[in-house]
Short mmCIF file of C-alpha atoms and ligand atoms in Angstrom, two decimals:
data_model
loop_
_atom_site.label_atom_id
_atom_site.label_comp_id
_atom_site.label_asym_id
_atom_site.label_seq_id
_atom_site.Cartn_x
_atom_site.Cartn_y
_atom_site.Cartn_z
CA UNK A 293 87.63 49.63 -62.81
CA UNK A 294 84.15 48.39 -62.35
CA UNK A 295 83.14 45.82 -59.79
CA UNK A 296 80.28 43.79 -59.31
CA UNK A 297 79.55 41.82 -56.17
CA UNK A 298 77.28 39.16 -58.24
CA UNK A 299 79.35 38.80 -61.72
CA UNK A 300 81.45 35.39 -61.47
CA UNK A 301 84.65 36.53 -60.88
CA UNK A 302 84.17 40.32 -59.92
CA UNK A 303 86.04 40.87 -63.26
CA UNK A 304 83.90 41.04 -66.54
CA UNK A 305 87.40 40.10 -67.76
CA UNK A 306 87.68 36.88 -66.45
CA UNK A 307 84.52 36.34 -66.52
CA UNK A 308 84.82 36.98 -70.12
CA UNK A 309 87.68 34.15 -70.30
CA UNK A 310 86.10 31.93 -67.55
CA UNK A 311 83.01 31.57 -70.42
CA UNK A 312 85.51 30.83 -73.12
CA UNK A 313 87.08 28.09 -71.61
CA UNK A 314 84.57 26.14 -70.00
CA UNK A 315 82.38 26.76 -73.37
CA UNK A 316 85.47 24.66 -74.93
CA UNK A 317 85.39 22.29 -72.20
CA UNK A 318 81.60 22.16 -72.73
CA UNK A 319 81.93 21.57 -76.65
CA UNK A 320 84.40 19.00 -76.27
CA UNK A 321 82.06 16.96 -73.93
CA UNK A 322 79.16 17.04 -75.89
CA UNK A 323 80.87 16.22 -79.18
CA UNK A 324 82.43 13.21 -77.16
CA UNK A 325 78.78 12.15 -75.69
CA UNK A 326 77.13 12.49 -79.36
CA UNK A 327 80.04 11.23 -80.91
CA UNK A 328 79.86 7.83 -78.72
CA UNK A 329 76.22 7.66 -80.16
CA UNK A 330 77.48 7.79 -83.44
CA UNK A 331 80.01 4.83 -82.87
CA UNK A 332 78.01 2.69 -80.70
CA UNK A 333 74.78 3.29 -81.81
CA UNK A 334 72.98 0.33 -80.20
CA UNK A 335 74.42 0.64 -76.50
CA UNK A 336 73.50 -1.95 -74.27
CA UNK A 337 73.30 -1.47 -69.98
CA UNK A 338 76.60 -2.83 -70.14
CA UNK A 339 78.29 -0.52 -72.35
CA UNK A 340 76.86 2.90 -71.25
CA UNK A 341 77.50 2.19 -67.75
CA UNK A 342 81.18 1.34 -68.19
CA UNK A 343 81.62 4.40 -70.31
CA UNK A 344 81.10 6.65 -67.75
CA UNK A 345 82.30 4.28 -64.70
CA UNK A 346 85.82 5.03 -66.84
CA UNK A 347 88.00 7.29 -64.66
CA UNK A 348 89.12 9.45 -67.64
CA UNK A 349 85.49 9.98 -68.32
CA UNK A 350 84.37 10.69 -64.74
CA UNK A 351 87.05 13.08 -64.08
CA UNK A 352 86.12 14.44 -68.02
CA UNK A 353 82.46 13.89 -66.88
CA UNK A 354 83.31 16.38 -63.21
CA UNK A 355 85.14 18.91 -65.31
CA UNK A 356 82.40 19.29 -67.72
CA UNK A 357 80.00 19.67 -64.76
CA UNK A 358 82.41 22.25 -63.17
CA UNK A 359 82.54 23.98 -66.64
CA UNK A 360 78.34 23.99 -66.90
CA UNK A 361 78.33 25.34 -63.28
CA UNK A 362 80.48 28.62 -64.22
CA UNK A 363 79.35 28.96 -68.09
CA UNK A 364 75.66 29.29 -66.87
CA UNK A 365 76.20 31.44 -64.18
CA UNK A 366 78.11 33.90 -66.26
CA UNK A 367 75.69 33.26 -68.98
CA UNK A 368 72.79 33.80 -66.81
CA UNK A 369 73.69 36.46 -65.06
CA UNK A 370 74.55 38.66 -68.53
CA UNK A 371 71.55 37.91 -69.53
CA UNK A 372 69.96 39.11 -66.07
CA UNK A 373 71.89 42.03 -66.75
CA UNK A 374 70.57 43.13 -69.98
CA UNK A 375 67.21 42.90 -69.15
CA UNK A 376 66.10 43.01 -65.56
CA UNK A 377 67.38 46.70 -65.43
CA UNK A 378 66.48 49.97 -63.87
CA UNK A 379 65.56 51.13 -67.49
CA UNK A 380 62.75 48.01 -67.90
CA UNK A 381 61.74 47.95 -63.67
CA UNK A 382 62.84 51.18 -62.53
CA UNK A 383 63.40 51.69 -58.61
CA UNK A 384 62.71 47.62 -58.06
CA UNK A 385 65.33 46.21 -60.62
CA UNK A 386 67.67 45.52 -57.67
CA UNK A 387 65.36 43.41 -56.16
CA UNK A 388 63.98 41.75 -59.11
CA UNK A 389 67.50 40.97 -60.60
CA UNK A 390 68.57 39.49 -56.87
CA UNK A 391 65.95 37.19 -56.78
CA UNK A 392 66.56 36.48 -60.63
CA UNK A 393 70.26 35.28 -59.65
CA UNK A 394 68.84 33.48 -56.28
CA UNK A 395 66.89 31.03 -58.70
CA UNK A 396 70.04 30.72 -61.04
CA UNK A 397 72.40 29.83 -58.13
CA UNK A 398 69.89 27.82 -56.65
CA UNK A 399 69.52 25.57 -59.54
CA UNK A 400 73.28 25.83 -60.57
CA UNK A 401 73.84 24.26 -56.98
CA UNK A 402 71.08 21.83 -57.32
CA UNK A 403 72.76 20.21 -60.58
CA UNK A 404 76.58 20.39 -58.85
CA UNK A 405 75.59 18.04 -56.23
CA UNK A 406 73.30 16.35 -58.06
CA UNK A 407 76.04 16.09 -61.37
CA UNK A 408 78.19 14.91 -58.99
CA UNK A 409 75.99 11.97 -57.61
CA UNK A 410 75.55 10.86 -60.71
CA UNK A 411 79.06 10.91 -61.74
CA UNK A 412 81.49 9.78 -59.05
CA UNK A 413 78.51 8.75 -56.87
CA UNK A 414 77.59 5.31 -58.53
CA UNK B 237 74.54 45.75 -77.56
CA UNK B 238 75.44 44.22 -73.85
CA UNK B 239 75.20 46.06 -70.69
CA UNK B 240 77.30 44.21 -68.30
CA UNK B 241 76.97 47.17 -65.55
CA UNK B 242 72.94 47.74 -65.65
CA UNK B 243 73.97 49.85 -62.45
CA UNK B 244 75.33 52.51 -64.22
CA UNK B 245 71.43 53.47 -65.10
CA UNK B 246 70.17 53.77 -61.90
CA UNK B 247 71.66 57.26 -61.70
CA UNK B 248 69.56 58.43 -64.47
CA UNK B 249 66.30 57.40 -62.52
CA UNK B 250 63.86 60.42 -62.75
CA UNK B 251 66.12 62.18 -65.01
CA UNK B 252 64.94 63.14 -68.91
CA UNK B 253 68.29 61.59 -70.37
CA UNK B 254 66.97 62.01 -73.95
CA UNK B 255 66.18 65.53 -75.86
CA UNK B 256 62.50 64.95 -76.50
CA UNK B 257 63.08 66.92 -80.16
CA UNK B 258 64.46 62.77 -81.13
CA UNK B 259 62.99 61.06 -83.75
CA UNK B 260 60.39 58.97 -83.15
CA UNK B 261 59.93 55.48 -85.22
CA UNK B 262 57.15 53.30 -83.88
CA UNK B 263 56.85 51.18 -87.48
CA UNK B 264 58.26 48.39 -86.09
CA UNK B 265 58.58 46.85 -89.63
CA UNK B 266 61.10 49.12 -90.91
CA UNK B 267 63.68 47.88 -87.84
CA UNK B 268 66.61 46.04 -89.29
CA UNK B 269 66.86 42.92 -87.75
CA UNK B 270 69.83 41.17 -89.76
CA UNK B 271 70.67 37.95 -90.20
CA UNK B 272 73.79 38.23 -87.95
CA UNK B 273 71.67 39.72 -84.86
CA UNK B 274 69.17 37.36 -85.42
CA UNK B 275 71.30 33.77 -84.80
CA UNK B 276 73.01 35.94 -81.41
CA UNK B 277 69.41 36.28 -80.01
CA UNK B 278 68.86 32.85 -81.05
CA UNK B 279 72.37 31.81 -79.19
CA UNK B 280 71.28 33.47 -76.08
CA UNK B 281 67.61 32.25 -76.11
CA UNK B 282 69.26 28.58 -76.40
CA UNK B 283 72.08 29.27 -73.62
CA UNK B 284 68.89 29.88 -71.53
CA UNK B 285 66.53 26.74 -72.54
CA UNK B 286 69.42 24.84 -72.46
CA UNK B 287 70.29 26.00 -68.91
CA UNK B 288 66.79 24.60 -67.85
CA UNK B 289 66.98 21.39 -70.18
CA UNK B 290 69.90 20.21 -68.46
CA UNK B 291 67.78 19.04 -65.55
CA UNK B 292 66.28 16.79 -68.15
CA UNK B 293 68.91 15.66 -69.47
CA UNK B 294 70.87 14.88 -65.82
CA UNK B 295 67.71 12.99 -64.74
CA UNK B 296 67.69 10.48 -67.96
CA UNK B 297 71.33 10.36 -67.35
CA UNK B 298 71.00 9.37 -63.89
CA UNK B 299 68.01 6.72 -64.58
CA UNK B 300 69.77 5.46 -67.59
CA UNK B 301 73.07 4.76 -65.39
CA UNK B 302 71.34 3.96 -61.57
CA UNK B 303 70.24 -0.30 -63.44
CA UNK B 304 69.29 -2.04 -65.70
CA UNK B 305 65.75 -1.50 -64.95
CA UNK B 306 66.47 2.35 -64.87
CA UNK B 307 68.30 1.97 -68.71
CA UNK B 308 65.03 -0.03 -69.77
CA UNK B 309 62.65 2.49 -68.70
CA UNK B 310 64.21 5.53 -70.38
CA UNK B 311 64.15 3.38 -73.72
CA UNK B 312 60.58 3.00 -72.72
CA UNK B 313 60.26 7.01 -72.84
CA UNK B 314 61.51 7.13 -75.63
CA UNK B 315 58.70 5.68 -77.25
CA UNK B 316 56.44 8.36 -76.32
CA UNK B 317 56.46 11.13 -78.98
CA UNK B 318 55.88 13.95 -76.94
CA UNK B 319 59.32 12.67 -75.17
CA UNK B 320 61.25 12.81 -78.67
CA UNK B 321 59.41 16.22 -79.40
CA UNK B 322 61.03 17.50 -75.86
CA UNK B 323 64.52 15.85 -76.79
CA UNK B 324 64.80 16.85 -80.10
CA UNK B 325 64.07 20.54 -79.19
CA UNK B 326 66.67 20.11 -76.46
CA UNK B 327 68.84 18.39 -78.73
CA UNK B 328 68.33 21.37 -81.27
CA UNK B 329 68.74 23.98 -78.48
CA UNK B 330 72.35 22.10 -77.74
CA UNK B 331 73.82 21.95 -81.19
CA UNK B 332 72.84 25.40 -82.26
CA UNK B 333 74.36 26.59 -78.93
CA UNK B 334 77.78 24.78 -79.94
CA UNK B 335 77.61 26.03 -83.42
CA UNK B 336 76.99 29.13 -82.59
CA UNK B 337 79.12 29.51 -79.80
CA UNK B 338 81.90 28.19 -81.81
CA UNK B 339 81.08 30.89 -84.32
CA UNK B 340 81.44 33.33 -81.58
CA UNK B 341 84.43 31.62 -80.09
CA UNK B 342 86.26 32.04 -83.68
CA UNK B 343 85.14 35.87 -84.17
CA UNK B 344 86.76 36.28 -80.83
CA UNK B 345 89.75 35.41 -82.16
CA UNK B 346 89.41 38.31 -84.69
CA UNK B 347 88.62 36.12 -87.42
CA UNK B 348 85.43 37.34 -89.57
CA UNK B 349 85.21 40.58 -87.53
CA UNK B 350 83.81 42.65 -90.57
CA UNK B 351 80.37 43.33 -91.80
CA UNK B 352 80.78 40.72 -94.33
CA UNK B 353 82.12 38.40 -92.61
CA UNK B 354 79.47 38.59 -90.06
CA UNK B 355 77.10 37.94 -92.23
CA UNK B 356 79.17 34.42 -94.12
CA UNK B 357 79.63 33.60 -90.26
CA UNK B 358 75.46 33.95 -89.32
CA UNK B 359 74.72 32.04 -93.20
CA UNK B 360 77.50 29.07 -92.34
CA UNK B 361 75.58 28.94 -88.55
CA UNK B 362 72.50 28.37 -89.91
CA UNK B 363 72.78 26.12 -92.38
CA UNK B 364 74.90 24.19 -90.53
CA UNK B 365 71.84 24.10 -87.85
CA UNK B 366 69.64 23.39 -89.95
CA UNK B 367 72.05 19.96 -91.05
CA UNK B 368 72.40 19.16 -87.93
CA UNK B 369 68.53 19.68 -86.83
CA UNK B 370 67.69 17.32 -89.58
CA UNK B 371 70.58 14.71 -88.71
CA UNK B 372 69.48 14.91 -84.82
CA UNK B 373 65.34 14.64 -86.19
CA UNK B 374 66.55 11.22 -88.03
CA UNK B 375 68.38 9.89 -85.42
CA UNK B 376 65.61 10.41 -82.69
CA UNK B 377 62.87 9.06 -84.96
C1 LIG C 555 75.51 22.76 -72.15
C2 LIG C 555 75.45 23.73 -71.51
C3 LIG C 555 75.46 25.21 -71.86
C4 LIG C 555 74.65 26.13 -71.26
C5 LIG C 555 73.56 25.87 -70.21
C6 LIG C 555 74.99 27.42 -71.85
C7 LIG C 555 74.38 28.61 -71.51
C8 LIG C 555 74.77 29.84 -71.94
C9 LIG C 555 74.14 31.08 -71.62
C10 LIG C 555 72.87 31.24 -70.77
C11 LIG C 555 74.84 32.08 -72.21
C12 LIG C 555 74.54 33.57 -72.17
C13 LIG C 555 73.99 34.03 -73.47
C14 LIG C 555 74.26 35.46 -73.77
O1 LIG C 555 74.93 36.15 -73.01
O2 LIG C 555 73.77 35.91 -74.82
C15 LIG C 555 75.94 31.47 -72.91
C16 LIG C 555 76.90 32.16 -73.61
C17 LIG C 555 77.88 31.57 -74.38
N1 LIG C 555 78.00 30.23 -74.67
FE1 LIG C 555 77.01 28.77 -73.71
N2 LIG C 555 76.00 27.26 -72.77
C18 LIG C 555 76.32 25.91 -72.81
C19 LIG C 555 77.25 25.34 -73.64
C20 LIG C 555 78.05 26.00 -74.53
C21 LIG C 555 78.92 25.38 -75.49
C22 LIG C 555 79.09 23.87 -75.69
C23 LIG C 555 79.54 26.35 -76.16
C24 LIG C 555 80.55 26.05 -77.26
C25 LIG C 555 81.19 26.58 -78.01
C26 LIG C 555 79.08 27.63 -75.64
C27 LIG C 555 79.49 28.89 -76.05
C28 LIG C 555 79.07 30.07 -75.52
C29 LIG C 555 79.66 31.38 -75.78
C30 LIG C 555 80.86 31.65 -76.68
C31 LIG C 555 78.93 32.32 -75.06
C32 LIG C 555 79.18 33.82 -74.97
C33 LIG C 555 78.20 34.60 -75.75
C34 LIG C 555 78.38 36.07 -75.55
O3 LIG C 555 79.32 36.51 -74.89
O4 LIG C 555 77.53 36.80 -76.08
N3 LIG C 555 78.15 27.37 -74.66
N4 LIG C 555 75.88 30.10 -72.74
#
């Protein structure tokens, strides 16, 4: 079987699963968010604030976050895959592609602790 | 077609890997690009905006939430219409990315996994964007 030391879960398998899931987790969340548009449409302070100061929603609100964190690094790193190759950069695609997931998992790590600030921090 | 394991190339650096008796077919025109290939570039290319919008969207979330003041001042940007321009393209980004990863979620299931059926599948995704582009347009102005 194939390994590789930068996919998610060394497994394109679970990797492969790991997007599925968290893409429902991800779906749900967003269809609650818009859908709480729809049904309050003129939120005040008030009312937005105690939405997410729920403990349902900051434990839905953390799981989401946890779901982003894994969909887009599997996401981005596919797509890293695909295209910062050997075949487009030749003997430098290593490199390139390294740097490439650096920036990813750099700004995936930025918007955990920042996600989770925002969420459980206030 | 995917590539998960671009490292399986790097053996065939320096090496002619191709006959060079192959048919060459530079007019770019006659390329099929069908419908069903074009809304899973379109899926990835808004998995990656999206991936960079969220920083947007997590710092009007955190203003909105952090006071009163903070909730005031985002309604304030959203008076500005380059700041509905950047939402709404965000906002478009998100829901084709659910559609069409709910598409892709069902043919996963083996559901639609036929030439056909690829092709209903990429014709529902659309104009179900498109609904929900207008809807989300309305909404924001
Ligand atoms: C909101 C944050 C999201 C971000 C930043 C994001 C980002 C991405 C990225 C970059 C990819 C890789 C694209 C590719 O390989 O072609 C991807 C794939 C995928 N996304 Fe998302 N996504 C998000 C939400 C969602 C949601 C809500 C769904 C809902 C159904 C979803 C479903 C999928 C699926 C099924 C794939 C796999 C596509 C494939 O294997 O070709 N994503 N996502």
């Amino acid at each position: 079987m194939v390994t590789n030391a930068t996919s998610f879960s060394r497994s394109g398998l679970t990797d492969w699963l790991v997007q599925r899931l968290s893409a429902v987790v991800l779906g749900a969340y967003m269809l609650c968010i818009l859908g709480s548009f729809v049904v309050h449409p003129d939120m005040d302070y008030e009312q937005w604030r105690a939405l997410f100061a729920a403990d349902s929603m900051r434990i839905f609100s953390l799981l989401s976050l946890a779901a982003l964190c894994a969909h887009a690094w599997i996401g981005m790193w596919t797509v890293g895959t695909d295209y910062l190759t050997s075949l487009q950069f030749g003997k430098g695609a290593t490199s390139i592609r390294l740097a490439y997931q650096a920036i990813c998992i750099l700004l995936i790590a930025v918007y955990l602790i920042w996600g989770i600030r925002i969420f459980w921090g206030t | 077609m995917l590539v998960p394991y671009p490292e399986a190339h790097d053996s065939n650096i320096g090496k002619r890997i191709v006959k060079d008796t192959r048919p060459v077919n530079l007019d770019l025109t006659s390329v099929k690009f069908p419908l069903p290939a074009i809304t899973s570039i379109l899926h990835r290319i808004s998995g990656v905006a999206i991936f960079f919008g969220v920083a947007v969207l997590l710092y009007l979330l955190q203003l909105s939430l952090a006071s009163e003041a903070g909730f005031e001042q985002v309604q304030e940007y959203f008076t500005n219409p380059l700041v509905k321009l950047v939402v709404w393209l965000l906002l478009c980004g998100l829901l084709y990315h659910l559609i069409a990863g709910v598409k892709h979620l069902i043919m996963d299931f083996g559901i639609g996994e036929t030439k056909a059926g690829a092709k209903t599948g990429a014709i529902v995704t659309i104009a179900l964007s498109v609904v929900a582009f207008a809807v989300a347009g309305v909404w924001i102005w």
